Amino acid sequence: MFKRGRFPVEIILVCVRWYYKYGISYRDLTEMMQERGVEVDPSTIMRWVHRYAPELEKWVRWYQGYRAASWRVDETYVKVGGKWKYLFRAVDKHGRLIDFMLSDRRNTRAAHRFLSKALTTMRHWPPSSVTTDQLGSYPKAISRLQREGKMPDSTKHRTCKYLTTSLKQTMVRSSKSFDRFGAFRP
């Protein structure tokens, strides 16, 4: 993954990690690296982030570990890169992110695709219950996933307005980061 790099792997990993974990700009990261004796250009750090972040995210997913078996799933309308999209999110009962997905539509097909993606991400820890709002797409998507064998038949689907309230509140807070950075950042 890090073949033919001019910089040591440790420096690349630190820059990518600090960029995502702390929201530090490329210029500030450059300055921080200079304080540590490493001369690196902001555009180089940007290339590292674009090149290595998706692969690192796959590695990190496994080590994030177990999530509670009770999922809360919801969607909201956000502006990403000047276009309105639906942000589907799933969290466990403790509020820890399971998965997210951007979609142009909010229909059964999008709900199925999102839940399938979340189940693939958490394939070792399937849900015992999925709580959603009253969107009619979720029951159809869940029953289809159960017929396909991707979701256990024992998984219960609940529709409850107040259980997804905390998820809606975190979505409002996270949507402010869309405005701050001007584009979507995972």
mmCIF file of C-alpha atoms in Angstrom, residues 54-129:
data_model
loop_
_atom_site.group_PDB
_atom_site.id
_atom_site.type_symbol
_atom_site.label_atom_id
_atom_site.label_comp_id
_atom_site.label_asym_id
_atom_site.label_seq_id
_atom_site.Cartn_x
_atom_site.Cartn_y
_atom_site.Cartn_z
ATOM 1 C CA PRO A 54 -10.352 4.768 2.062
ATOM 2 C CA GLU A 55 -7.983 1.828 2.518
ATOM 3 C CA LEU A 56 -7.190 2.742 6.122
ATOM 4 C CA GLU A 57 -10.903 3.024 6.859
ATOM 5 C CA LYS A 58 -11.347 -0.625 5.828
ATOM 6 C CA TRP A 59 -8.552 -1.704 8.174
ATOM 7 C CA VAL A 60 -9.853 0.348 11.084
ATOM 8 C CA ARG A 61 -13.430 -0.915 10.760
ATOM 9 C CA TRP A 62 -12.499 -4.344 12.060
ATOM 10 C CA TYR A 63 -10.661 -2.958 15.087
ATOM 11 C CA GLN A 64 -13.532 -0.698 16.068
ATOM 12 C CA GLY A 65 -15.020 -3.834 17.500
ATOM 13 C CA TYR A 66 -18.390 -4.868 18.723
ATOM 14 C CA ARG A 67 -21.435 -2.643 18.439
ATOM 15 C CA ALA A 68 -24.607 -3.186 20.433
ATOM 16 C CA ALA A 69 -27.172 -5.396 18.728
ATOM 17 C CA SER A 70 -29.884 -2.728 18.864
ATOM 18 C CA TRP A 71 -29.581 -0.395 15.866
ATOM 19 C CA ARG A 72 -31.200 2.997 15.284
ATOM 20 C CA VAL A 73 -31.538 3.924 11.605
ATOM 21 C CA ASP A 74 -32.569 7.282 10.197
ATOM 22 C CA GLU A 75 -32.048 9.559 7.226
ATOM 23 C CA THR A 76 -31.864 13.293 6.724
ATOM 24 C CA TYR A 77 -31.563 15.723 3.828
ATOM 25 C CA VAL A 78 -28.161 17.447 3.560
ATOM 26 C CA LYS A 79 -26.383 19.586 1.004
ATOM 27 C CA VAL A 80 -23.150 18.009 -0.230
ATOM 28 C CA GLY A 81 -21.014 19.769 -2.805
ATOM 29 C CA GLY A 82 -23.909 22.057 -3.722
ATOM 30 C CA LYS A 83 -26.363 19.180 -4.284
ATOM 31 C CA TRP A 84 -29.053 17.917 -1.929
ATOM 32 C CA LYS A 85 -28.637 14.276 -0.870
ATOM 33 C CA TYR A 86 -30.124 11.912 1.681
ATOM 34 C CA LEU A 87 -27.726 10.887 4.433
ATOM 35 C CA PHE A 88 -28.648 7.462 5.818
ATOM 36 C CA ARG A 89 -27.059 6.676 9.190
ATOM 37 C CA ALA A 90 -27.154 3.734 11.560
ATOM 38 C CA VAL A 91 -25.922 3.876 15.156
ATOM 39 C CA ASP A 92 -26.099 1.393 17.999
ATOM 40 C CA LYS A 93 -28.050 2.070 21.190
ATOM 41 C CA HIS A 94 -24.992 3.819 22.676
ATOM 42 C CA GLY A 95 -24.753 6.241 19.747
ATOM 43 C CA ARG A 96 -21.674 4.667 18.128
ATOM 44 C CA LEU A 97 -21.692 4.854 14.335
ATOM 45 C CA ILE A 98 -22.319 1.607 12.500
ATOM 46 C CA ASP A 99 -22.420 2.922 8.935
ATOM 47 C CA PHE A 100 -23.608 5.769 6.716
ATOM 48 C CA MET A 101 -24.461 6.280 3.065
ATOM 49 C CA LEU A 102 -25.351 9.171 0.767
ATOM 50 C CA SER A 103 -28.164 8.641 -1.721
ATOM 51 C CA ASP A 104 -30.051 10.694 -4.294
ATOM 52 C CA ARG A 105 -33.343 9.066 -3.308
ATOM 53 C CA ARG A 106 -35.178 8.014 -0.155
ATOM 54 C CA ASN A 107 -36.983 4.890 -1.309
ATOM 55 C CA THR A 108 -37.050 1.141 -0.659
ATOM 56 C CA ARG A 109 -34.125 0.503 -2.986
ATOM 57 C CA ALA A 110 -31.942 3.058 -1.168
ATOM 58 C CA ALA A 111 -32.994 1.695 2.246
ATOM 59 C CA HIS A 112 -32.186 -1.854 1.095
ATOM 60 C CA ARG A 113 -28.804 -0.784 -0.264
ATOM 61 C CA PHE A 114 -27.947 1.055 2.955
ATOM 62 C CA LEU A 115 -29.016 -1.736 5.308
ATOM 63 C CA SER A 116 -27.180 -4.271 3.147
ATOM 64 C CA LYS A 117 -24.046 -2.124 3.360
ATOM 65 C CA ALA A 118 -24.400 -1.794 7.147
ATOM 66 C CA LEU A 119 -24.880 -5.557 7.515
ATOM 67 C CA THR A 120 -21.763 -6.172 5.424
ATOM 68 C CA THR A 121 -19.798 -3.741 7.583
ATOM 69 C CA MET A 122 -20.991 -5.432 10.781
ATOM 70 C CA ARG A 123 -21.178 -8.969 9.364
ATOM 71 C CA HIS A 124 -19.781 -10.495 12.581
ATOM 72 C CA TRP A 125 -22.280 -8.624 14.787
ATOM 73 C CA PRO A 126 -25.783 -8.707 13.220
ATOM 74 C CA PRO A 127 -28.571 -6.692 14.861
ATOM 75 C CA SER A 128 -31.212 -8.176 17.142
ATOM 76 C CA SER A 129 -33.489 -5.181 16.523
#
